[in-house]
Short mmCIF file of C-alpha atoms and ligand atoms in Angstrom, two decimals:
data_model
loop_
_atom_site.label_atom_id
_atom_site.label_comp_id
_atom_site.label_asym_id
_atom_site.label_seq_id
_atom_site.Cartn_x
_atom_site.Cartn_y
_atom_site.Cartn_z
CA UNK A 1 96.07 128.66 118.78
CA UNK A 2 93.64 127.52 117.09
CA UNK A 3 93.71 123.94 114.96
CA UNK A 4 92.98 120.14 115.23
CA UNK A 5 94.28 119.64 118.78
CA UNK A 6 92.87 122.85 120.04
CA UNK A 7 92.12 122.59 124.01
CA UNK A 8 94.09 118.99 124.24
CA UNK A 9 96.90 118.75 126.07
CA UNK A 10 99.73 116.20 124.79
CA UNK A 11 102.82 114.02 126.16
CA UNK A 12 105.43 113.68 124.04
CA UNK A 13 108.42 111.48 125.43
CA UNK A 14 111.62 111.75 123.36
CA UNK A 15 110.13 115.25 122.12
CA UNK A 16 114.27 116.31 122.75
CA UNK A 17 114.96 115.47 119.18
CA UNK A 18 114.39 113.34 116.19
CA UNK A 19 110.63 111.88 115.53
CA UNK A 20 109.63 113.69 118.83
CA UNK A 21 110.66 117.00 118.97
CA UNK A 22 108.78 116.93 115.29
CA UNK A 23 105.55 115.81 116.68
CA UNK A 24 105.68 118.56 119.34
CA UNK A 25 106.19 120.92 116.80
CA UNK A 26 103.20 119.80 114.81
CA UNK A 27 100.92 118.94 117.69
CA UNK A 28 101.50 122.56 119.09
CA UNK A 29 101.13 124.26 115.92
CA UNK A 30 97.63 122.65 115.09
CA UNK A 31 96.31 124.30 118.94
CA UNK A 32 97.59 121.65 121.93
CA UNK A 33 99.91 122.33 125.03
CA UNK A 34 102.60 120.11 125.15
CA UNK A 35 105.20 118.41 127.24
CA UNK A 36 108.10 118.13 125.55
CA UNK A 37 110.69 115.69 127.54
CA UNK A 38 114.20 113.81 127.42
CA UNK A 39 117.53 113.64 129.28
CA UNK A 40 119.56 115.40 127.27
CA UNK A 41 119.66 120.12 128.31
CA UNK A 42 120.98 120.83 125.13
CA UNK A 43 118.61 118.86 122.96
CA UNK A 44 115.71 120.24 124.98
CA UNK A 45 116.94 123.66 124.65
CA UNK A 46 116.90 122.89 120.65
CA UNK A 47 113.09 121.93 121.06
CA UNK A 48 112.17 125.17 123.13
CA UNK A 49 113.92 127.04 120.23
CA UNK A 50 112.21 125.20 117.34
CA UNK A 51 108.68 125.77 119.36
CA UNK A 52 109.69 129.27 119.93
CA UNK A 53 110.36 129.78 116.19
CA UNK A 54 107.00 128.61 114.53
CA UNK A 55 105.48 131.12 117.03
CA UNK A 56 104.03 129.18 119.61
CA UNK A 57 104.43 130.68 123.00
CA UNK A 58 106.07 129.46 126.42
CA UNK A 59 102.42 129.58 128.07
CA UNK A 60 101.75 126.35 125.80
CA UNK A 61 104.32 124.50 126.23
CA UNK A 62 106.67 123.23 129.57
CA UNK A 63 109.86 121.19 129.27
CA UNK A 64 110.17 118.76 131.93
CA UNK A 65 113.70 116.91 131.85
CA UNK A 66 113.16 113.23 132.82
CA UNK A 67 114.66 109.67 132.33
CA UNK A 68 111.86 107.83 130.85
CA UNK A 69 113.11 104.82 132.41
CA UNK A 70 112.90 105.84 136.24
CA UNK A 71 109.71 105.82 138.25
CA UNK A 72 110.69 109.58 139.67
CA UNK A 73 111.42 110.37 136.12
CA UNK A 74 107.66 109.51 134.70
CA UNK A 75 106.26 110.63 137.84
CA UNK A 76 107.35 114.15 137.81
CA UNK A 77 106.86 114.04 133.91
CA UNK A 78 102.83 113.58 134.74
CA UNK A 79 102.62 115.72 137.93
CA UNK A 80 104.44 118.48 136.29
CA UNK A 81 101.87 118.31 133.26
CA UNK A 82 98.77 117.88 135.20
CA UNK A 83 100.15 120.80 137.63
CA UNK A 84 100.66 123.63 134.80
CA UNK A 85 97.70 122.47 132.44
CA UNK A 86 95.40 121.07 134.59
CA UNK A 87 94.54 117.66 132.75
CA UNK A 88 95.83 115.33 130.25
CA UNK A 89 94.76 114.14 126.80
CA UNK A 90 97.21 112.30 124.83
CA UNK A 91 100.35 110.31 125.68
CA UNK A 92 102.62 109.82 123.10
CA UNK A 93 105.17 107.11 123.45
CA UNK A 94 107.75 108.31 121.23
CA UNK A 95 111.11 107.64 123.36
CA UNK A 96 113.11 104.54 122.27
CA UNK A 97 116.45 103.40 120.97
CA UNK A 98 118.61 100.47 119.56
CA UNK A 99 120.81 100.95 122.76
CA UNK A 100 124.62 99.36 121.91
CA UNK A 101 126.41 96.33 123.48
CA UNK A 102 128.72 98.04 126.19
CA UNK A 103 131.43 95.82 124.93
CA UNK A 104 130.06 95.60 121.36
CA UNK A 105 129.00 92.27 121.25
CA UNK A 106 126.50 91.19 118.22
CA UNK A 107 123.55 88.91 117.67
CA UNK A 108 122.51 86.96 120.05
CA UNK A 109 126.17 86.82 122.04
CA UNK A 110 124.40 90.29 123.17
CA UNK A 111 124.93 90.53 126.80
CA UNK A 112 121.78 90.40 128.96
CA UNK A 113 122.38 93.49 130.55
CA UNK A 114 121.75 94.94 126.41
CA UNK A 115 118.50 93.26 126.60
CA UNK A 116 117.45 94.56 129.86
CA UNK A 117 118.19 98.23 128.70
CA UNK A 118 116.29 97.54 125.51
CA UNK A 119 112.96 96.32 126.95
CA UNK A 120 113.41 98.94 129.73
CA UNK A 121 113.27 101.80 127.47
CA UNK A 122 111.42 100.23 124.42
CA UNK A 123 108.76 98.41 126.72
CA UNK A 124 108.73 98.44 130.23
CA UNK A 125 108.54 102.89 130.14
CA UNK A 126 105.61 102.47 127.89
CA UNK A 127 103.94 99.98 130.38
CA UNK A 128 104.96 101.80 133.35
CA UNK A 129 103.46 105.12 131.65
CA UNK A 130 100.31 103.33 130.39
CA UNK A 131 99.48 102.73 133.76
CA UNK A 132 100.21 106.09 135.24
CA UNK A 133 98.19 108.13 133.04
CA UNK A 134 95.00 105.71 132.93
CA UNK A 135 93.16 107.81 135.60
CA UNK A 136 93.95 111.00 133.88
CA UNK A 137 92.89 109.76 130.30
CA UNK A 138 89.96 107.87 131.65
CA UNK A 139 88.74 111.16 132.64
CA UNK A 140 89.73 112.89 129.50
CA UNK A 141 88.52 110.07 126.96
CA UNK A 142 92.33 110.35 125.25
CA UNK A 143 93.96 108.41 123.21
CA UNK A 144 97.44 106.79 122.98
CA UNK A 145 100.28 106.40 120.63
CA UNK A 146 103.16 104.62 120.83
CA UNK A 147 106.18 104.47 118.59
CA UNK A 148 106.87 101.23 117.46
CA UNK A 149 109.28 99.77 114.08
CA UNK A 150 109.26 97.83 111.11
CA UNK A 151 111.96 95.55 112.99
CA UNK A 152 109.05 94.46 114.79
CA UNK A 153 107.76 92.80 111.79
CA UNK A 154 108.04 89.03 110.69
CA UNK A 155 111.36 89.01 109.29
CA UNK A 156 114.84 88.58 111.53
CA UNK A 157 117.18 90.84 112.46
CA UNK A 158 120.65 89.77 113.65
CA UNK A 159 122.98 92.05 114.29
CA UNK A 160 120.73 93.89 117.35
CA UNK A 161 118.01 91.01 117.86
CA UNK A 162 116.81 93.05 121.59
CA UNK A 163 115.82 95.80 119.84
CA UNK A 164 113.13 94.23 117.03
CA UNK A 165 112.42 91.96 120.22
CA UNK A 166 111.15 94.94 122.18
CA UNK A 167 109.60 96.48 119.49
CA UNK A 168 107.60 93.27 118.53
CA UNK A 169 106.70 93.29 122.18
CA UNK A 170 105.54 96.85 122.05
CA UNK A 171 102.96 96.20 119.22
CA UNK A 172 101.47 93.13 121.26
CA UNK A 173 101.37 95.24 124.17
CA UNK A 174 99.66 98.04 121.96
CA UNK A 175 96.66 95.34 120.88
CA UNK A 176 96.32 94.05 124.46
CA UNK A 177 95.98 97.67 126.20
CA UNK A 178 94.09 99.04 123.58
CA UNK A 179 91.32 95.94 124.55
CA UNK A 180 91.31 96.22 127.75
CA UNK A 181 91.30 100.43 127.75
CA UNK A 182 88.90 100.99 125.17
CA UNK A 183 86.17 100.19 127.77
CA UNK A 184 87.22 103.23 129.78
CA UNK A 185 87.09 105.22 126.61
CA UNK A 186 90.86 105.77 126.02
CA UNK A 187 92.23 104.20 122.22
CA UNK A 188 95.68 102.85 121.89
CA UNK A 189 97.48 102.76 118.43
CA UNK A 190 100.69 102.72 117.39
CA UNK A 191 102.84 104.21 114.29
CA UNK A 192 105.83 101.52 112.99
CA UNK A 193 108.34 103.83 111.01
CA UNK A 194 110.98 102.74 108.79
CA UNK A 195 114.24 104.48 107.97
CA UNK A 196 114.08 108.17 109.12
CA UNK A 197 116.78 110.30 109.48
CA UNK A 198 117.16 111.26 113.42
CA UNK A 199 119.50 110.72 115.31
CA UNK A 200 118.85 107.02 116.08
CA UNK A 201 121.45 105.72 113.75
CA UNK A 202 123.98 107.55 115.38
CA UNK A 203 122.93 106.33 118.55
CA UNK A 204 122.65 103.16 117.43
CA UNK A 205 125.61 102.40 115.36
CA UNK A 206 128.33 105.30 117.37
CA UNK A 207 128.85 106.43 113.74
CA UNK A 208 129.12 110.54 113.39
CA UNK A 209 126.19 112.39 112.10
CA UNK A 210 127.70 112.51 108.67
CA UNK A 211 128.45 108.99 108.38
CA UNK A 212 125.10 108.48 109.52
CA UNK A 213 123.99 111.27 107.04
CA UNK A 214 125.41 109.13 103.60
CA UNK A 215 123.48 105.83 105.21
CA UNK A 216 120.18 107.32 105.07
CA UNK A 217 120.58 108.67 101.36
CA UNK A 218 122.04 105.52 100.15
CA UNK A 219 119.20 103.80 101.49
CA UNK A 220 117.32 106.16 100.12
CA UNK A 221 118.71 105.94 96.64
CA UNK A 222 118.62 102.30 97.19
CA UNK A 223 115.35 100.97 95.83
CA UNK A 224 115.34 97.74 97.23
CA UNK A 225 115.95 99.27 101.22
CA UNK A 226 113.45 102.26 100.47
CA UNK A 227 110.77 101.32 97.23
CA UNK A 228 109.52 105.30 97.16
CA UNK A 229 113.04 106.88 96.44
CA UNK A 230 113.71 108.37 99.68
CA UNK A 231 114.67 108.14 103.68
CA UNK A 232 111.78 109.25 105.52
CA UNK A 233 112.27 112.76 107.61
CA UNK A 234 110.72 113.21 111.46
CA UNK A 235 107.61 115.03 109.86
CA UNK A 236 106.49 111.79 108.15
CA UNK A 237 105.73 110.14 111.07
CA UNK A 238 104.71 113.02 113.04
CA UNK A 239 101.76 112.83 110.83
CA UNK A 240 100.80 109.18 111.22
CA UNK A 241 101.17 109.71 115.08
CA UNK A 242 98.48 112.88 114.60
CA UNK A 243 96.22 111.12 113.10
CA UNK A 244 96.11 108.54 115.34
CA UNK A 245 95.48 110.83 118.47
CA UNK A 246 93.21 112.88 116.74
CA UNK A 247 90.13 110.99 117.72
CA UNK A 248 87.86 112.74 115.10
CA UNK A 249 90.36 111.47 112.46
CA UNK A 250 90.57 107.89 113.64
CA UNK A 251 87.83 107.21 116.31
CA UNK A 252 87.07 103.77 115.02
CA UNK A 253 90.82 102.56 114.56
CA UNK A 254 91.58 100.61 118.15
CA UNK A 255 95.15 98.65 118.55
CA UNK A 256 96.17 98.66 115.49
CA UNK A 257 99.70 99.31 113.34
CA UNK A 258 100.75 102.23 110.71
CA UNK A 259 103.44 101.79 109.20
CA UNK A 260 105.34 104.64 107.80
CA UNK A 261 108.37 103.56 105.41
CA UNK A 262 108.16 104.61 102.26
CA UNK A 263 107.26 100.46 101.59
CA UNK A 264 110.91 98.68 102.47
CA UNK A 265 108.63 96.10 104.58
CA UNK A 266 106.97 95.13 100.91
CA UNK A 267 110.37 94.57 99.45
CA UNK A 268 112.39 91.17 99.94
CA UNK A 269 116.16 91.11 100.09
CA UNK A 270 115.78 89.06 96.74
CA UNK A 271 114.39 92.50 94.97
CA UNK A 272 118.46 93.10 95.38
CA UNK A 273 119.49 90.85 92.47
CA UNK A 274 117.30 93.07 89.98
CA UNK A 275 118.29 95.89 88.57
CA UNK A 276 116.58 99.57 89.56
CA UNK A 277 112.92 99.40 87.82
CA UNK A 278 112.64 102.63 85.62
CA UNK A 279 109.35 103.96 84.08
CA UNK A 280 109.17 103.15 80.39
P1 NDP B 1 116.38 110.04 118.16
O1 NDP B 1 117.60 109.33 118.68
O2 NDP B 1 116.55 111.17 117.22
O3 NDP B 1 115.49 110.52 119.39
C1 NDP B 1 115.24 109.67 120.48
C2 NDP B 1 114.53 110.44 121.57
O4 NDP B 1 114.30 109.54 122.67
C3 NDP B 1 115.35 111.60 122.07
O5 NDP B 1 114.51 112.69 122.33
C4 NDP B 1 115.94 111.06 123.37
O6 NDP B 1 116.14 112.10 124.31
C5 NDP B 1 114.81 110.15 123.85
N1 NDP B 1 115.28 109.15 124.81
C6 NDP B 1 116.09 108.09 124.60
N2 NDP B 1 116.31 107.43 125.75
C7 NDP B 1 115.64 108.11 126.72
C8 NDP B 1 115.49 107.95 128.12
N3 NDP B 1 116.08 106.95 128.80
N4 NDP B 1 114.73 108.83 128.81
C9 NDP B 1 114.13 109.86 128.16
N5 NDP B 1 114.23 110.06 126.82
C10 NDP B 1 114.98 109.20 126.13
O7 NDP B 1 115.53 108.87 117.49
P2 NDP B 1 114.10 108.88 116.74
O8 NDP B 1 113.47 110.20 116.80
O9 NDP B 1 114.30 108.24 115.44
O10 NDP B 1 113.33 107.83 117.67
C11 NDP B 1 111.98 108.01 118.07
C12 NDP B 1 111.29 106.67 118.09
O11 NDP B 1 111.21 106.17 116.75
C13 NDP B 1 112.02 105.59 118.89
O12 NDP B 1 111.08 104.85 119.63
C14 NDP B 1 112.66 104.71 117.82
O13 NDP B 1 112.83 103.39 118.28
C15 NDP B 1 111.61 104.81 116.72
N6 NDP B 1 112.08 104.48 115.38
C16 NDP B 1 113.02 105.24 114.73
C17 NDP B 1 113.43 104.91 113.45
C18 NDP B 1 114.43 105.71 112.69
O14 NDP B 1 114.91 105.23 111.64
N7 NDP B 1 114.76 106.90 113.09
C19 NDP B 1 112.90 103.71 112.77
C20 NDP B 1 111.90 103.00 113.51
C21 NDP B 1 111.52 103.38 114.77
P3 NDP B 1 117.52 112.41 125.10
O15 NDP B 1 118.64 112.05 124.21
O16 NDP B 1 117.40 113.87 125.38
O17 NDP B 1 117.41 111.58 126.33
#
């Protein structure tokens, strides 16, 4: 295949749905190889289908089913990569969630065990992997993305206050890597998306995937949630987080934030009170 990310060979965690699975897609249409990785068979499976459909074939991809919060899990995640395509260029830290109170506590009556799970997933696998693949992209010259939020922005959030946490520790973890890794050649930037319609509310909230389905389009037909009119879909970010790795597109851009959400961080709650602007 030939395209931007010809002869690169990607990392996509949470590439078993959602924001991922979209960025594998794109990533191994425009030329790379790609590991596409999660927990779940059946979501995988979907992936391998979805690859198989835009006509990219099994030699350029591998599916490597892994907890992204378990040392064996990452481990075999990068051996298994480096073993069927010989080196690595690009790690994308996609995998994350708003993981629920076991006994669906709110704010901060949260239980601890909540906010472990949250920075384990949200922050600690993104450390943990940072550090793994530093030898491989040191070689390579690669870059780094990592999948951030708007939560992590300067406003509160208090139903889930772990997950914005994490997220807001993510980004500072983005601008302090990207310092001290830019020296060895690799860049680190990260993507903060808004609403997009995955499955993360689901996950989130336990709601089904219709009830999840009528909260994205009334925030999208909501113009003080979503200013542009819409809920974002997975390929929206997928292309933030391509340009991003692609280091011809964004060479000089080192530890810094894109966000992707159709502008609700511009709006204020106080935009509520007014009615929907119209064009005259
Ligand atoms: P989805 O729930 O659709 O996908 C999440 C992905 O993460 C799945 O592939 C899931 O795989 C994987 N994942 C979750 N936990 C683990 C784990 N322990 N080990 C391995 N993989 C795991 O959500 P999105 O696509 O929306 O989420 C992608 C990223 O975008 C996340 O970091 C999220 O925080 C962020 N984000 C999403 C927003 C949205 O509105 N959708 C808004 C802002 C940020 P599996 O189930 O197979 O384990």
């Amino acid at each position: 295949m030939v395209g931007r990310f010809s002869g690169k060979v990607a990392i996509i965690t949470g590439s078993s749905f959602g924001i991922g699975r979209e960025t594998a897609l794109l990533f191994a249409k425009e030329g790379a190889k790609v590991t596409v990785t999660g927990r779940n068979e059946e979501r995988l499976q979907g992936t391998r289908q979805a690859l198989l459909d835009s006509g990219i074939p099994e030699t350029n991809f591998l599916i490597v089913p892994a907890d992204i919060t378990t040392s064996s899990g990452q481990d075999t995640l990068i051996s298994k990569t480096l073993e069927r395509f010989g080196k690595l260029d690009i790690l994308v830290n996609n995998a994350g969630a708003s993981i629920p109170d076991s006994q669906k506590r709110t704010g901060i009556n949260q239980g601890i065990e909540t906010y472990e799970q949250v920075m384990r997933l949200n922050v600690q696998s993104v450390i943990e992997m940072t550090q793994k693949v530093r030898p491989h992209l040191a070689k390579s010259k690669g870059d780094i993305v990592n999948v951030s939020s708007i939560v992590a922005l300067n406003f509160g959030w208090a139903r889930t206050p772990y997950y914005p946490l994490a997220k807001a520790a993510l980004d500072q973890y983005t601008r302090s890597a990207a310092i001290d890794l830019i020296h060895e050649g690799i860049r680190v930037n990260t993507v903060n998306p808004g609403v997009v319609q995955t499955g993360f509310h689901e996950s989130a909230t336990g709601l089904s995937s219709d009830a999840s389905q009528k909260f994205y389009d009334d925030m999208g037909s909501n113009p003080s949630a979503i200013p542009c009119g819409f809920s974002g879909r997975p390929e929206h970010i997928a292309k933030a987080i391509a340009f991003l790795a692609h280091r011809d597109s964004s060479e000089y851009i080192i530890g810094q934030n894109i966000i992707a959400d159709g502008g609700t961080s511009l709006v204020l709650g106080l935009h509520a009170q007014f009615p929907r602007q119209t064009k005259n």
